[in-house]
Amino acid sequence: TGGSTTTVAFKDDTTQEAVRQLMVDFGETDAVVQNFGDNTFFIRTKELDEGRKNALLDLMESRLSPSGVELLSFDLVSPVVARKIVVNGFWMVLAAAVGIFLFIWWAFRNVPSPYRYGLAAIVALVHDTLIVVGIFAILGEVAEIEVNSMFLFALLTVIGYSVNDTIVVFDRLRENVVLYPNRSFA
């Protein structure tokens, strides 16, 4: 959806509930506040301009931490950029899946029905990916865990390991099918 992300460190002790209440008082009722420990908080809001950002920091300092507030990071993401990232990510994953399917089909061409190995690898990849996405979708609702670019990197890692493990198992199957052509898979 886009918006602003702010990471702040308070010099004085404060709680997540106090920061949430401050955000409501500031007019950002939909703000997401996450505690990173040591009085460091990650706050996601609708898009803030420079004036509102400074007003928010001043309000935090006056109400929650008179000793000071340190702005660790402030980022803006427009909805257009966020949408482009999702669309481009979808097309890249689709292209990678087709590439994996074609590679496995070619690599297992000496085995009966090599396209089945490619399809099975894609099914395993989708299964592993959906498990991770599903868990984080539930955690997003229950624990307000945010999905960001680091999550995408982790998801790509899961996809890579899924494909690697599938190819290792299928390679062992291919070896046994060639050595023992009359034996059943069981």
XYZ file of C-alpha atoms in Angstrom:
186
model
C 0.000 0.000 0.000
C 2.934 2.316 0.487
C 3.516 4.736 3.330
C 6.249 5.752 5.738
C 8.393 3.630 8.000
C 10.183 5.179 10.938
C 12.596 3.568 13.376
C 13.217 5.552 16.557
C 15.210 4.982 19.739
C 14.040 6.634 22.944
C 16.588 7.684 25.563
C 13.981 7.196 28.333
C 12.135 3.954 29.028
C 8.813 3.705 27.223
C 6.321 1.000 26.308
C 4.804 -0.132 23.054
C 1.351 0.809 24.333
C 2.517 4.362 25.090
C 3.899 4.722 21.556
C 0.644 3.342 20.085
C -1.409 5.807 22.111
C 0.830 8.654 20.991
C 0.289 7.627 17.363
C -3.493 7.626 17.895
C -3.290 11.067 19.487
C -1.181 12.210 16.527
C -3.963 11.136 14.163
C -2.373 7.959 12.837
C -4.918 5.438 14.136
C -3.829 2.740 11.669
C -0.140 2.957 12.607
C 1.685 -0.310 13.229
C 4.144 -0.172 16.133
C 6.701 -2.917 16.735
C 9.148 -3.047 19.639
C 12.729 -3.958 18.698
C 13.873 -3.934 22.335
C 16.073 -1.416 24.150
C 13.436 1.330 23.684
C 13.702 1.031 19.902
C 10.470 1.012 17.913
C 9.525 0.496 14.278
C 6.480 2.523 13.212
C 4.635 2.141 9.907
C 2.122 4.848 8.967
C 0.472 6.440 5.994
C 2.828 8.643 4.018
C 4.299 11.432 6.186
C 5.832 14.558 4.703
C 8.862 16.248 6.272
C 6.734 18.602 8.404
C 4.578 15.827 9.883
C 7.648 13.675 10.502
C 9.317 16.487 12.480
C 6.076 17.191 14.353
C 5.850 13.502 15.283
C 9.438 13.438 16.552
C 8.833 16.602 18.615
C 5.674 15.077 20.114
C 7.551 11.872 20.969
C 10.292 13.835 22.668
C 7.916 16.024 24.667
C 5.569 13.242 25.808
C 7.583 10.030 25.947
C 11.291 10.811 26.189
C 12.309 14.267 27.421
C 15.941 13.081 27.368
C 15.752 12.737 23.595
C 14.596 10.688 20.637
C 17.003 9.414 18.012
C 15.705 8.915 14.482
C 17.411 5.733 13.246
C 15.693 5.536 9.862
C 12.870 7.097 7.887
C 11.734 5.692 4.552
C 8.940 6.481 2.126
C 7.439 3.897 -0.212
C 4.855 5.045 -2.700
C 1.934 2.742 -3.558
C 3.019 2.718 -7.220
C 6.487 1.399 -6.312
C 5.029 -1.181 -3.920
C 2.617 -2.408 -6.613
C 5.417 -2.611 -9.206
C 7.549 -4.673 -6.831
C 4.725 -7.167 -6.327
C 3.919 -7.443 -10.050
C 7.574 -7.749 -11.090
C 8.188 -10.286 -8.331
C 5.260 -12.386 -9.571
C 6.547 -12.384 -13.162
C 10.089 -13.241 -12.053
C 8.904 -16.177 -9.928
C 6.746 -17.411 -12.816
C 9.694 -17.166 -15.229
C 11.923 -19.005 -12.742
C 9.322 -21.758 -12.308
C 9.098 -22.263 -16.087
C 12.904 -22.328 -16.277
C 13.117 -24.901 -13.481
C 10.461 -27.043 -15.161
C 12.286 -26.977 -18.509
C 15.681 -27.657 -16.927
C 14.431 -30.663 -14.952
C 12.538 -31.975 -17.978
C 15.761 -31.790 -20.009
C 18.021 -33.146 -17.233
C 15.765 -36.176 -16.703
C 15.185 -36.885 -20.402
C 16.594 -40.457 -20.043
C 13.953 -41.372 -17.466
C 10.399 -42.371 -18.442
C 7.968 -39.385 -18.331
C 10.545 -36.678 -17.546
C 7.909 -33.918 -17.517
C 6.464 -35.469 -14.355
C 9.690 -34.699 -12.504
C 9.476 -31.073 -13.609
C 5.840 -30.814 -12.499
C 6.614 -32.477 -9.177
C 9.458 -30.015 -8.569
C 7.125 -27.069 -9.239
C 4.453 -28.552 -6.954
C 7.069 -28.983 -4.185
C 8.267 -25.403 -4.722
C 4.710 -24.010 -4.534
C 3.997 -26.135 -1.455
C 7.074 -24.927 0.419
C 6.424 -21.311 -0.559
C 2.747 -21.406 0.432
C 3.624 -22.861 3.837
C 5.990 -19.953 4.592
C 3.622 -17.304 3.196
C 0.702 -18.847 5.087
C 2.568 -18.852 8.393
C 3.542 -15.210 7.970
C 0.006 -14.272 6.913
C -1.253 -15.757 10.178
C 1.552 -14.072 12.151
C 0.684 -10.771 10.452
C -2.875 -11.004 11.740
C -2.042 -12.374 15.186
C 1.272 -10.691 16.047
C 1.309 -7.783 13.552
C 4.537 -9.032 11.966
C 5.278 -7.028 8.847
C 6.276 -8.481 5.501
C 9.017 -6.389 3.904
C 11.905 -6.764 1.485
C 13.835 -8.962 3.922
C 10.900 -11.365 3.888
C 11.163 -11.525 0.089
C 14.857 -12.417 0.389
C 13.996 -15.147 2.884
C 11.250 -16.444 0.590
C 13.681 -16.602 -2.329
C 16.057 -18.566 -0.088
C 13.279 -21.033 0.750
C 12.536 -21.408 -2.981
C 16.220 -22.026 -3.704
C 16.558 -24.704 -1.029
C 13.291 -26.311 -2.112
C 14.485 -26.661 -5.690
C 17.928 -27.844 -4.598
C 16.538 -30.534 -2.284
C 14.049 -31.689 -4.925
C 16.762 -32.025 -7.557
C 18.998 -33.991 -5.169
C 16.201 -36.475 -4.428
C 15.188 -36.720 -8.088
C 18.807 -37.286 -9.117
C 18.972 -40.264 -6.780
C 15.711 -41.570 -8.289
C 17.108 -41.107 -11.803
C 20.232 -43.039 -10.863
C 18.190 -45.948 -9.506
C 15.772 -45.960 -12.462
C 18.702 -46.254 -14.875
C 20.513 -48.923 -12.791
C 17.380 -50.953 -11.973
C 14.846 -50.333 -14.755
C 12.504 -53.202 -13.774
C 12.176 -52.303 -10.100
C 9.216 -50.340 -8.744
C 9.692 -47.037 -6.955
C 8.695 -48.656 -3.671
